Amino acid sequence: MNKENPTSLIVIFGATGDLAQRKLYPSIYRLYKNGSISKNFAVVGVARRPLSNEEFRANVTKSVSSAANGEGNAEEFSSHFYYHPFDVTSSNSYQQLKDLLGSLDHDYETNGNRIFYLAMAPEFFGTIASNLKAEGLTETAGWKRLVIEKPFGHSLPSAKELNEEIREAFHESEIYRIDHYLGKEMVQNIEVIRFANALFEPLWNNRYISNIQITSSEVLGVEDRGRYYENSGALRDMVQNHMLQMVALLAMEPPIKLNPEEIRSEKVKVLRALRTIEQDEIENYFVRGQYGQGVIAEDTVLGYREENSVDPDSNTETFVAGKLVIDNFRWAGVPIYIRTGKRMYSKSTKIVVQFKDIPMNLYYNLGEKVDPNLLVIHIQPEEGITLHLNAKKSGKDITTTPIKLDYSNNCIDGINTPEAYERLIYDAMRGDMTNFTHWDEVALSWSFIDQVSKAWESKKASDFPNYEAGSTGPKKADELLEKDGFHWWPV
Ligand code: BG6
């Protein structure tokens, strides 16, 4: 196998869905355009509705048009795409797909390498995986890999059940569980900032850090995903996966090598050290919120309970703030606060590492205490880091002024950060599992999250909706930090 220009058939289940059209096709197109994948590839789109190859290719051409930017090779790219109308439970469907893969394998000389990408309703994940094996589609001369989108279960027991099903057909080393945050440039940069600088790692512990804050806020509401979201809520949609993955990267020990096994083993240790919150203590650690009506960019927007496919009396949270405690030597006593929500005032993901105050303040900043040092990691939409320091204010008096050292990825000339999905598809094709979640991580995250969701499901939130669309979330999220003597840094 050529590791750098991999060759494979990619079978996408859910080929007419939103994710495939908005993210997967443009990402594969960019890989094609920049020569990252070999021309020996073909994509088979699988979905229920009947479509001809021509119709499917026209859809693909359309979905890559902005990435293609008039370059004229979108049609040539789409000619690698084939469509297979499919019924998940019919043996016939799998047999026809098997024949199609066999002939494409031959035509495109893909050496029997196959990626099965499940980008569709999660209730079919298990059935598809077992049928792929039962019908012989996984018997191939090359490698086979299963790429699986979230949600990976709904709780620990359901995730286990799904895992057992897919493990009958694929080995753990063939399962690529997507967490698209792990494909983001600045999430990948967390490790580099920490472990490639002599400056930070010695300070990266409870002697010098007072708290860490991770915020991922969105302006969009639930849109047309009401049915899914009602059963998920922000806790399962964002915290179980993306937020806990960022926590693990921030808190892990330096791995002994930069390989998937070593990195994962350090992340797993962090998740194991997360203090389990007892049911009757949830309110001291977690805050839930739901947006009501509000104004965003001068438009009045609906409250969550008025959205499509949402129960008018819904108990589903669209906002979560939490205080996580990591019980290990490095982090004992350092709270990690997280918050995420829909319909907030800005679209932004940021990490703020707040350092402890200096032992004795000699300087005053306009009569105030000097500001603490902060390291801010901007994940999106800006990508970069800012270090907040104090310096002398120009002039005769010795007073201080806060200053910022800024590094912005976006300002580097010619840089074109690949989309998260572009990287992840490329990694899956090359067989690099570093930025995918292993079952051990998934299981530990669910067991932590299940405690919170059980407490919330057993008791209806009496104050929903409790934050206005376009705001920073419920007041209780501020109180969560205030009672520890902290406040959220603006994002
Ligand atoms: C997805 C969630 O995993 O992440 C969505 O299902 C959310 O609800 C999205 O909007 C946020 O991703 P990003 O990359 O826009 O921060």
Short mmCIF file of C-alpha atoms and ligand atoms in Angstrom, two decimals:
data_model
loop_
_atom_site.label_atom_id
_atom_site.label_comp_id
_atom_site.label_asym_id
_atom_site.label_seq_id
_atom_site.Cartn_x
_atom_site.Cartn_y
_atom_site.Cartn_z
CA MET A 1 0.00 0.00 0.00
CA ASN A 2 1.18 3.44 -0.81
CA LYS A 3 0.74 5.16 2.55
CA GLU A 4 0.88 8.68 1.18
CA ASN A 5 -1.38 8.28 -1.86
CA PRO A 6 -3.78 5.66 -0.69
CA THR A 7 -5.94 3.69 -3.02
CA SER A 8 -9.36 2.48 -1.98
CA LEU A 9 -13.04 2.04 -2.70
CA ILE A 10 -15.14 4.18 -0.38
CA VAL A 11 -18.68 3.03 0.24
CA ILE A 12 -20.78 5.78 1.80
CA PHE A 13 -24.01 4.72 3.46
CA GLY A 14 -26.22 7.78 3.67
CA ALA A 15 -25.01 9.14 0.34
CA THR A 16 -27.95 11.50 -0.15
CA GLY A 17 -27.76 12.87 3.40
CA ASP A 18 -26.68 16.23 4.61
CA LEU A 19 -23.31 15.17 6.01
CA ALA A 20 -22.28 13.45 2.79
CA GLN A 21 -23.19 16.41 0.63
CA ARG A 22 -21.95 19.20 2.89
CA LYS A 23 -18.78 17.62 4.25
CA LEU A 24 -17.75 14.28 2.77
CA TYR A 25 -17.87 15.00 -0.97
CA PRO A 26 -16.13 18.38 -0.73
CA SER A 27 -13.46 16.81 1.51
CA ILE A 28 -12.80 13.91 -0.85
CA TYR A 29 -12.72 16.42 -3.68
CA ARG A 30 -10.04 18.50 -1.95
CA LEU A 31 -7.96 15.37 -1.36
CA TYR A 32 -8.32 14.55 -5.01
CA LYS A 33 -7.49 18.06 -6.15
CA ASN A 34 -4.36 18.37 -4.05
CA GLY A 35 -3.17 14.93 -5.07
CA SER A 36 -3.43 13.39 -1.60
CA ILE A 37 -5.30 10.40 -2.87
CA SER A 38 -4.37 8.38 -5.86
CA LYS A 39 -6.56 8.52 -8.98
CA ASN A 40 -7.26 4.86 -8.29
CA PHE A 41 -10.30 5.43 -6.15
CA ALA A 42 -14.04 5.12 -6.56
CA VAL A 43 -16.88 6.09 -4.29
CA VAL A 44 -20.09 4.12 -4.08
CA GLY A 45 -22.98 6.10 -2.71
CA VAL A 46 -25.57 4.00 -0.97
CA ALA A 47 -28.99 5.22 0.12
CA ARG A 48 -32.64 4.24 -0.02
CA ARG A 49 -33.99 6.50 -2.73
CA PRO A 50 -33.64 5.41 -6.37
CA LEU A 51 -31.13 7.50 -8.32
CA SER A 52 -29.16 6.82 -11.47
CA ASN A 53 -25.37 7.18 -11.55
CA GLU A 54 -25.86 10.32 -13.66
CA GLU A 55 -28.21 11.93 -11.16
CA PHE A 56 -25.93 11.04 -8.31
CA ARG A 57 -22.88 12.45 -10.10
CA ALA A 58 -24.75 15.66 -10.81
CA ASN A 59 -25.47 15.99 -7.06
CA VAL A 60 -21.82 15.35 -6.24
CA THR A 61 -20.65 17.92 -8.81
CA LYS A 62 -23.00 20.43 -7.25
CA SER A 63 -21.88 19.72 -3.71
CA VAL A 64 -18.20 20.22 -4.59
CA SER A 65 -18.78 23.30 -6.72
CA SER A 66 -17.66 25.83 -4.16
CA ALA A 67 -14.55 23.78 -3.31
CA ALA A 68 -13.91 23.42 -7.07
CA ASN A 69 -14.13 27.16 -7.52
CA GLY A 70 -14.70 26.93 -11.28
CA GLU A 71 -11.60 24.80 -11.87
CA GLY A 72 -13.46 22.51 -14.22
CA ASN A 73 -12.33 19.18 -12.79
CA ALA A 74 -15.46 18.61 -10.68
CA GLU A 75 -17.03 16.47 -13.37
CA GLU A 76 -13.95 14.39 -13.85
CA PHE A 77 -13.96 13.89 -10.08
CA SER A 78 -17.65 12.92 -10.04
CA SER A 79 -17.02 10.31 -12.72
CA HIS A 80 -15.43 8.22 -9.92
CA PHE A 81 -18.83 8.09 -8.18
CA TYR A 82 -21.40 5.27 -8.48
CA TYR A 83 -24.81 4.97 -6.91
CA HIS A 84 -26.41 1.91 -5.38
CA PRO A 85 -30.04 2.11 -4.20
CA PHE A 86 -30.23 0.05 -1.08
CA ASP A 87 -32.45 -1.62 1.46
CA VAL A 88 -30.51 -2.14 4.71
CA THR A 89 -32.21 -5.41 5.54
CA SER A 90 -32.36 -7.09 2.12
CA SER A 91 -29.79 -9.73 1.37
CA ASN A 92 -30.22 -8.99 -2.32
CA SER A 93 -29.09 -5.40 -1.83
CA TYR A 94 -25.85 -6.55 -0.24
CA GLN A 95 -25.24 -9.12 -2.95
CA GLN A 96 -25.65 -6.51 -5.69
CA LEU A 97 -23.38 -4.16 -3.81
CA LYS A 98 -20.81 -6.94 -3.47
CA ASP A 99 -20.81 -7.50 -7.22
CA LEU A 100 -20.48 -3.79 -7.88
CA LEU A 101 -17.52 -3.52 -5.48
CA GLY A 102 -15.87 -6.51 -7.12
CA SER A 103 -16.03 -4.96 -10.56
CA LEU A 104 -14.95 -1.48 -9.39
CA ASP A 105 -12.07 -3.05 -7.53
CA HIS A 106 -10.94 -4.52 -10.79
CA ASP A 107 -11.57 -1.39 -12.92
CA TYR A 108 -9.90 1.06 -10.54
CA GLU A 109 -7.16 -1.31 -9.35
CA THR A 110 -7.89 -0.57 -5.73
CA ASN A 111 -6.17 -3.74 -4.47
CA GLY A 112 -9.27 -4.88 -2.62
CA ASN A 113 -9.05 -1.98 -0.14
CA ARG A 114 -12.45 -0.93 1.16
CA ILE A 115 -13.75 1.75 3.45
CA PHE A 116 -17.34 1.39 4.61
CA TYR A 117 -18.43 4.80 5.85
CA LEU A 118 -21.64 4.86 7.92
CA ALA A 119 -23.02 8.37 7.65
CA MET A 120 -26.68 7.68 8.24
CA ALA A 121 -29.30 6.95 10.90
CA PRO A 122 -27.50 5.28 13.82
CA GLU A 123 -30.23 2.67 14.35
CA PHE A 124 -28.86 0.87 11.27
CA PHE A 125 -25.17 0.91 12.20
CA GLY A 126 -25.23 -2.54 13.79
CA THR A 127 -27.39 -4.17 11.12
CA ILE A 128 -25.23 -2.88 8.30
CA ALA A 129 -21.99 -3.96 9.92
CA SER A 130 -23.26 -7.49 10.57
CA ASN A 131 -24.74 -7.81 7.09
CA LEU A 132 -21.51 -6.65 5.46
CA LYS A 133 -19.84 -9.61 7.07
CA ALA A 134 -22.68 -12.09 6.64
CA GLU A 135 -23.00 -11.30 2.92
CA GLY A 136 -19.27 -11.54 2.32
CA LEU A 137 -18.50 -7.88 1.54
CA THR A 138 -15.75 -7.80 4.12
CA GLU A 139 -13.94 -10.69 2.50
CA THR A 140 -11.48 -8.85 0.36
CA ALA A 141 -7.91 -9.20 -0.75
CA GLY A 142 -6.96 -5.81 0.67
CA TRP A 143 -7.77 -4.07 3.93
CA LYS A 144 -11.27 -3.21 5.15
CA ARG A 145 -12.19 -0.39 7.49
CA LEU A 146 -15.40 0.77 9.07
CA VAL A 147 -15.75 4.52 9.55
CA ILE A 148 -18.61 5.27 11.84
CA GLU A 149 -20.25 8.60 12.62
CA LYS A 150 -21.71 9.61 15.93
CA PRO A 151 -23.81 9.04 17.89
CA PHE A 152 -22.03 5.91 19.05
CA GLY A 153 -24.86 4.77 21.32
CA HIS A 154 -27.06 6.76 23.61
CA SER A 155 -25.69 5.54 26.93
CA LEU A 156 -23.06 3.04 28.03
CA PRO A 157 -25.34 -0.02 27.70
CA SER A 158 -26.53 0.94 24.19
CA ALA A 159 -22.99 1.83 23.10
CA LYS A 160 -21.81 -1.59 24.35
CA GLU A 161 -24.53 -3.32 22.42
CA LEU A 162 -23.60 -1.46 19.24
CA ASN A 163 -19.95 -2.15 19.81
CA GLU A 164 -20.54 -5.85 20.21
CA GLU A 165 -22.49 -5.91 16.98
CA ILE A 166 -19.86 -4.14 14.93
CA ARG A 167 -17.03 -6.06 16.56
CA GLU A 168 -18.46 -9.26 15.15
CA ALA A 169 -17.70 -7.96 11.70
CA PHE A 170 -14.70 -5.66 12.23
CA HIS A 171 -11.72 -5.83 14.53
CA GLU A 172 -11.13 -2.82 16.83
CA SER A 173 -8.11 -1.93 14.68
CA GLU A 174 -10.48 -1.63 11.68
CA ILE A 175 -13.05 0.62 13.39
CA TYR A 176 -12.63 4.36 12.92
CA ARG A 177 -15.07 6.18 15.21
CA ILE A 178 -15.37 9.76 14.05
CA ASP A 179 -15.18 12.69 16.39
CA HIS A 180 -14.76 15.54 13.94
CA TYR A 181 -13.26 17.79 16.63
CA LEU A 182 -10.19 15.57 16.51
CA GLY A 183 -9.75 16.58 12.89
CA LYS A 184 -9.63 20.30 13.70
CA GLU A 185 -6.29 21.98 13.23
CA MET A 186 -6.20 23.65 16.63
CA VAL A 187 -7.45 20.61 18.52
CA GLN A 188 -4.51 18.73 17.02
CA ASN A 189 -2.35 21.66 18.02
CA ILE A 190 -3.12 21.21 21.74
CA GLU A 191 -0.56 18.43 21.99
CA VAL A 192 2.04 20.37 20.04
CA ILE A 193 1.61 23.52 22.11
CA ARG A 194 1.97 21.46 25.26
CA PHE A 195 4.72 19.07 24.32
CA ALA A 196 6.86 21.03 21.87
CA ASN A 197 7.44 24.02 24.17
CA ALA A 198 9.71 23.98 27.17
CA LEU A 199 7.74 26.94 28.46
CA PHE A 200 4.36 25.40 29.19
CA GLU A 201 4.81 21.82 30.30
CA PRO A 202 6.63 22.65 33.58
CA LEU A 203 3.72 24.94 34.49
CA TRP A 204 1.00 22.58 33.30
CA ASN A 205 -0.20 21.32 36.68
CA ASN A 206 -1.97 22.25 39.90
CA ARG A 207 0.94 24.30 41.23
CA TYR A 208 0.61 26.91 38.53
CA ILE A 209 -2.79 26.52 36.89
CA SER A 210 -5.86 27.68 38.79
CA ASN A 211 -8.56 26.50 36.37
CA ILE A 212 -9.24 25.64 32.74
CA GLN A 213 -12.30 26.74 30.81
CA ILE A 214 -13.52 25.20 27.56
CA THR A 215 -16.36 26.88 25.72
CA SER A 216 -18.00 25.76 22.51
CA SER A 217 -20.90 28.00 21.67
CA GLU A 218 -23.10 28.02 18.60
CA VAL A 219 -25.42 30.62 17.15
CA LEU A 220 -27.50 28.12 15.21
CA GLY A 221 -30.44 26.47 16.89
CA VAL A 222 -31.54 22.90 16.45
CA GLU A 223 -32.63 23.54 12.83
CA ASP A 224 -34.26 20.50 11.21
CA ARG A 225 -32.67 18.01 13.62
CA GLY A 226 -35.39 18.25 16.28
CA ARG A 227 -36.18 14.55 16.26
CA TYR A 228 -32.56 13.51 16.81
CA TYR A 229 -31.84 16.30 19.26
CA GLU A 230 -34.85 15.62 21.48
CA ASN A 231 -33.29 12.25 22.32
CA SER A 232 -29.80 13.58 22.57
CA GLY A 233 -29.59 17.06 24.06
CA ALA A 234 -26.35 18.99 24.37
CA LEU A 235 -24.90 16.54 26.89
CA ARG A 236 -24.86 13.62 24.46
CA ASP A 237 -24.48 15.72 21.32
CA MET A 238 -21.42 17.71 22.38
CA VAL A 239 -20.13 16.84 25.86
CA GLN A 240 -19.82 13.04 25.70
CA ASN A 241 -17.61 13.32 22.64
CA HIS A 242 -16.11 16.65 21.57
CA MET A 243 -15.81 18.35 24.96
CA LEU A 244 -14.42 15.30 26.79
CA GLN A 245 -11.94 14.69 23.99
CA MET A 246 -10.60 18.23 24.39
CA VAL A 247 -10.39 17.70 28.17
CA ALA A 248 -8.40 14.50 27.63
CA LEU A 249 -5.93 16.22 25.29
CA LEU A 250 -5.45 19.11 27.69
CA ALA A 251 -4.98 16.96 30.77
CA MET A 252 -3.08 13.91 29.52
CA GLU A 253 0.52 13.09 30.37
CA PRO A 254 3.09 13.36 27.58
CA PRO A 255 2.90 10.14 25.57
CA ILE A 256 6.14 8.17 25.29
CA LYS A 257 5.71 8.12 21.51
CA LEU A 258 3.47 9.87 19.04
CA ASN A 259 1.60 6.80 17.98
CA PRO A 260 -2.12 6.07 18.33
CA GLU A 261 -1.69 3.45 21.07
CA GLU A 262 0.46 5.63 23.31
CA ILE A 263 -1.63 8.75 22.86
CA ARG A 264 -4.82 6.85 23.47
CA SER A 265 -3.45 5.20 26.57
CA GLU A 266 -2.71 8.65 28.08
CA LYS A 267 -6.16 9.97 27.12
CA VAL A 268 -7.81 6.93 28.64
CA LYS A 269 -6.01 7.57 31.94
CA VAL A 270 -7.50 11.05 32.10
CA LEU A 271 -11.00 9.74 31.46
CA ARG A 272 -10.47 7.12 34.15
CA ALA A 273 -9.44 9.80 36.61
CA LEU A 274 -12.56 11.92 35.99
CA ARG A 275 -14.42 12.01 39.26
CA THR A 276 -17.81 10.33 38.99
CA ILE A 277 -20.48 12.72 40.14
CA GLU A 278 -23.05 11.18 42.45
CA GLN A 279 -26.68 11.65 41.47
CA ASP A 280 -27.54 13.82 44.46
CA GLU A 281 -24.56 16.09 43.79
CA ILE A 282 -25.22 16.82 40.13
CA GLU A 283 -26.54 20.29 40.81
CA ASN A 284 -23.24 21.30 42.39
CA TYR A 285 -21.34 20.32 39.24
CA PHE A 286 -23.63 20.62 36.25
CA VAL A 287 -26.04 23.23 34.92
CA ARG A 288 -28.51 22.59 32.15
CA GLY A 289 -30.21 25.17 29.99
CA GLN A 290 -32.74 25.48 27.22
CA TYR A 291 -33.09 28.47 24.93
CA GLY A 292 -36.23 30.51 24.76
CA GLN A 293 -37.06 33.10 22.13
CA GLY A 294 -34.54 35.83 21.58
CA VAL A 295 -32.96 38.17 19.09
CA ILE A 296 -30.01 37.17 16.92
CA ALA A 297 -28.61 39.55 14.30
CA GLU A 298 -31.72 41.70 14.72
CA ASP A 299 -34.09 38.81 13.99
CA THR A 300 -36.40 37.32 16.56
CA VAL A 301 -35.82 33.59 16.66
CA LEU A 302 -37.96 30.80 18.08
CA GLY A 303 -37.45 29.18 21.43
CA TYR A 304 -36.39 25.52 21.43
CA ARG A 305 -39.85 24.29 22.41
CA GLU A 306 -41.34 25.96 19.33
CA GLU A 307 -38.92 24.33 16.89
CA ASN A 308 -40.00 21.58 14.44
CA SER A 309 -40.30 18.07 15.86
CA VAL A 310 -39.74 19.33 19.41
CA ASP A 311 -42.11 18.59 22.28
CA PRO A 312 -43.74 21.89 23.40
CA ASP A 313 -43.01 20.79 26.95
CA SER A 314 -39.53 19.43 26.21
CA ASN A 315 -37.10 18.70 29.03
CA THR A 316 -34.15 18.49 26.60
CA GLU A 317 -31.14 20.67 27.37
CA THR A 318 -29.64 22.82 24.63
CA PHE A 319 -26.92 24.12 26.96
CA VAL A 320 -24.62 22.43 29.44
CA ALA A 321 -22.06 23.87 31.81
CA GLY A 322 -20.06 21.57 34.02
CA LYS A 323 -17.23 21.45 36.49
CA LEU A 324 -15.02 18.43 35.96
CA VAL A 325 -12.63 17.17 38.58
CA ILE A 326 -9.65 15.05 37.64
CA ASP A 327 -8.43 13.04 40.57
CA ASN A 328 -4.78 12.57 39.84
CA PHE A 329 -1.50 14.04 41.04
CA ARG A 330 -1.20 16.62 38.29
CA TRP A 331 -4.72 18.00 38.45
CA ALA A 332 -5.97 17.58 42.02
CA GLY A 333 -7.62 20.87 42.96
CA VAL A 334 -7.82 22.33 39.43
CA PRO A 335 -11.40 22.57 38.17
CA ILE A 336 -11.97 22.16 34.46
CA TYR A 337 -15.09 24.04 33.46
CA ILE A 338 -16.85 23.27 30.23
CA ARG A 339 -19.83 24.89 28.55
CA THR A 340 -21.57 24.41 25.28
CA GLY A 341 -24.87 25.57 23.91
CA LYS A 342 -26.99 26.31 20.90
CA ARG A 343 -28.45 29.71 20.10
CA MET A 344 -25.81 31.59 21.99
CA TYR A 345 -24.42 34.98 21.09
CA SER A 346 -21.41 33.77 19.12
CA LYS A 347 -20.04 30.79 17.23
CA SER A 348 -16.80 30.12 18.99
CA THR A 349 -14.72 27.34 20.49
CA LYS A 350 -11.99 28.42 22.86
CA ILE A 351 -9.89 27.04 25.66
CA VAL A 352 -8.68 29.37 28.40
CA VAL A 353 -5.96 28.17 30.75
CA GLN A 354 -5.86 30.48 33.74
CA PHE A 355 -2.63 30.54 35.71
CA LYS A 356 -2.50 31.13 39.44
CA ASP A 357 -1.91 34.60 40.79
CA ILE A 358 1.68 35.59 41.49
CA PRO A 359 2.60 34.95 45.14
CA MET A 360 2.85 38.61 46.05
CA ASN A 361 1.48 41.53 44.11
CA LEU A 362 3.88 44.42 43.90
CA TYR A 363 2.06 46.15 41.11
CA TYR A 364 -1.36 47.53 40.70
CA ASN A 365 -3.14 48.08 37.50
CA LEU A 366 -5.15 51.28 37.89
CA GLY A 367 -5.68 50.37 41.50
CA GLU A 368 -6.71 46.83 40.63
CA LYS A 369 -4.86 43.59 41.16
CA VAL A 370 -2.82 42.56 38.13
CA ASP A 371 -4.65 40.24 35.80
CA PRO A 372 -3.80 36.56 35.92
CA ASN A 373 -1.84 35.15 32.99
CA LEU A 374 -4.01 33.33 30.52
CA LEU A 375 -3.18 31.05 27.65
CA VAL A 376 -6.06 31.09 25.20
CA ILE A 377 -6.24 28.44 22.51
CA HIS A 378 -8.59 29.60 19.75
CA ILE A 379 -10.06 26.51 18.11
CA GLN A 380 -12.58 28.25 15.83
CA PRO A 381 -13.50 30.37 13.96
CA GLU A 382 -10.11 32.02 14.61
CA GLU A 383 -7.27 29.59 14.89
CA GLY A 384 -4.35 30.54 17.05
CA ILE A 385 -3.10 31.19 20.55
CA THR A 386 -2.96 34.27 22.72
CA LEU A 387 -0.86 34.67 25.82
CA HIS A 388 -2.14 37.31 28.24
CA LEU A 389 0.68 38.89 30.24
CA ASN A 390 1.25 42.07 32.23
CA ALA A 391 3.78 44.73 31.25
CA LYS A 392 4.76 48.19 32.35
CA LYS A 393 2.52 50.94 31.22
CA SER A 394 4.57 53.54 29.35
CA GLY A 395 5.22 56.62 31.38
CA LYS A 396 6.81 57.80 34.61
CA ASP A 397 4.78 55.68 37.00
CA ILE A 398 5.33 52.01 37.57
CA THR A 399 1.89 50.76 36.78
CA THR A 400 1.03 47.70 34.77
CA THR A 401 -1.07 47.13 31.77
CA PRO A 402 -2.34 43.85 30.33
CA ILE A 403 -0.74 42.90 27.02
CA LYS A 404 -1.34 40.08 24.59
CA LEU A 405 1.04 37.99 22.55
CA ASP A 406 -0.93 36.70 19.64
CA TYR A 407 -0.33 34.01 17.11
CA SER A 408 -2.95 33.51 14.47
CA ASN A 409 -2.89 30.65 12.01
CA ASN A 410 -5.22 32.58 9.73
CA CYS A 411 -2.61 35.30 9.23
CA ILE A 412 0.03 33.02 7.77
CA ASP A 413 0.25 33.67 4.11
CA GLY A 414 -1.05 30.97 1.84
CA ILE A 415 -2.20 28.71 4.64
CA ASN A 416 -5.27 26.76 3.80
CA THR A 417 -6.27 24.75 6.83
CA PRO A 418 -7.79 21.49 5.71
CA GLU A 419 -11.31 20.81 6.86
CA ALA A 420 -11.62 18.39 9.75
CA TYR A 421 -13.28 15.81 7.51
CA GLU A 422 -10.61 16.12 4.87
CA ARG A 423 -7.96 15.10 7.37
CA LEU A 424 -10.02 12.35 8.91
CA ILE A 425 -10.88 10.72 5.59
CA TYR A 426 -7.25 10.91 4.58
CA ASP A 427 -6.18 9.37 7.91
CA ALA A 428 -8.72 6.57 7.53
CA MET A 429 -7.38 5.86 4.04
CA ARG A 430 -3.81 5.78 5.32
CA GLY A 431 -4.74 3.65 8.32
CA ASP A 432 -3.79 6.26 10.92
CA MET A 433 -6.12 5.87 13.91
CA THR A 434 -4.65 8.65 16.04
CA ASN A 435 -7.54 11.03 15.59
CA PHE A 436 -10.35 8.53 16.01
CA THR A 437 -11.88 7.42 19.26
CA HIS A 438 -11.11 3.99 20.59
CA TRP A 439 -13.80 1.95 22.31
CA ASP A 440 -12.13 2.43 25.72
CA GLU A 441 -12.51 6.20 25.40
CA VAL A 442 -16.11 5.92 24.27
CA ALA A 443 -17.02 3.60 27.14
CA LEU A 444 -15.41 5.79 29.79
CA SER A 445 -17.04 8.94 28.42
CA TRP A 446 -20.45 7.32 28.48
CA SER A 447 -20.08 6.04 31.99
CA PHE A 448 -19.28 9.59 33.15
CA ILE A 449 -22.11 11.16 31.14
CA ASP A 450 -24.72 8.56 32.10
CA GLN A 451 -24.62 9.74 35.71
CA VAL A 452 -25.57 13.24 34.65
CA SER A 453 -28.23 12.23 32.17
CA LYS A 454 -29.85 9.86 34.68
CA ALA A 455 -30.13 12.66 37.22
CA TRP A 456 -31.56 15.05 34.63
CA GLU A 457 -34.02 12.59 33.21
CA SER A 458 -35.34 11.73 36.64
CA LYS A 459 -36.12 15.35 37.45
CA LYS A 460 -37.74 17.76 35.03
CA ALA A 461 -36.06 21.15 34.80
CA SER A 462 -38.52 23.53 36.41
CA ASP A 463 -36.99 26.67 34.93
CA PHE A 464 -36.86 25.80 31.18
CA PRO A 465 -36.50 27.83 29.01
CA ASN A 466 -33.88 29.54 31.14
CA TYR A 467 -31.76 31.49 28.66
CA GLU A 468 -32.62 33.80 25.86
CA ALA A 469 -31.48 32.97 22.36
CA GLY A 470 -28.50 35.20 21.58
CA SER A 471 -27.23 35.30 25.18
CA THR A 472 -24.33 33.64 27.01
CA GLY A 473 -26.52 30.99 28.60
CA PRO A 474 -28.30 30.65 31.93
CA LYS A 475 -27.24 32.66 34.97
CA LYS A 476 -26.60 29.48 36.92
CA ALA A 477 -23.66 28.76 34.61
CA ASP A 478 -22.00 31.94 35.90
CA GLU A 479 -22.77 31.00 39.49
CA LEU A 480 -21.07 27.64 38.98
CA LEU A 481 -17.74 29.48 38.70
CA GLU A 482 -18.55 32.32 41.06
CA LYS A 483 -18.91 29.97 43.98
CA ASP A 484 -15.31 28.85 43.35
CA GLY A 485 -14.13 32.46 43.09
CA PHE A 486 -13.79 32.44 39.28
CA HIS A 487 -15.68 33.81 36.30
CA TRP A 488 -15.92 32.82 32.66
CA TRP A 489 -13.43 34.67 30.51
CA PRO A 490 -15.21 36.25 27.58
CA VAL A 491 -15.01 34.29 24.34
C1 BG6 B 1 -21.91 17.99 15.93
C2 BG6 B 1 -23.22 18.16 16.63
O1 BG6 B 1 -21.25 16.85 16.37
O2 BG6 B 1 -21.11 19.13 16.17
C3 BG6 B 1 -23.93 19.42 16.20
O3 BG6 B 1 -24.06 17.04 16.36
C4 BG6 B 1 -23.02 20.61 16.36
O4 BG6 B 1 -25.12 19.63 16.93
C5 BG6 B 1 -21.67 20.35 15.71
O5 BG6 B 1 -23.64 21.72 15.73
C6 BG6 B 1 -20.69 21.46 16.01
O6 BG6 B 1 -19.55 21.28 15.23
P1 BG6 B 1 -18.65 22.51 14.78
O7 BG6 B 1 -17.52 21.89 14.03
O8 BG6 B 1 -19.50 23.42 13.97
O9 BG6 B 1 -18.22 23.16 16.08
#
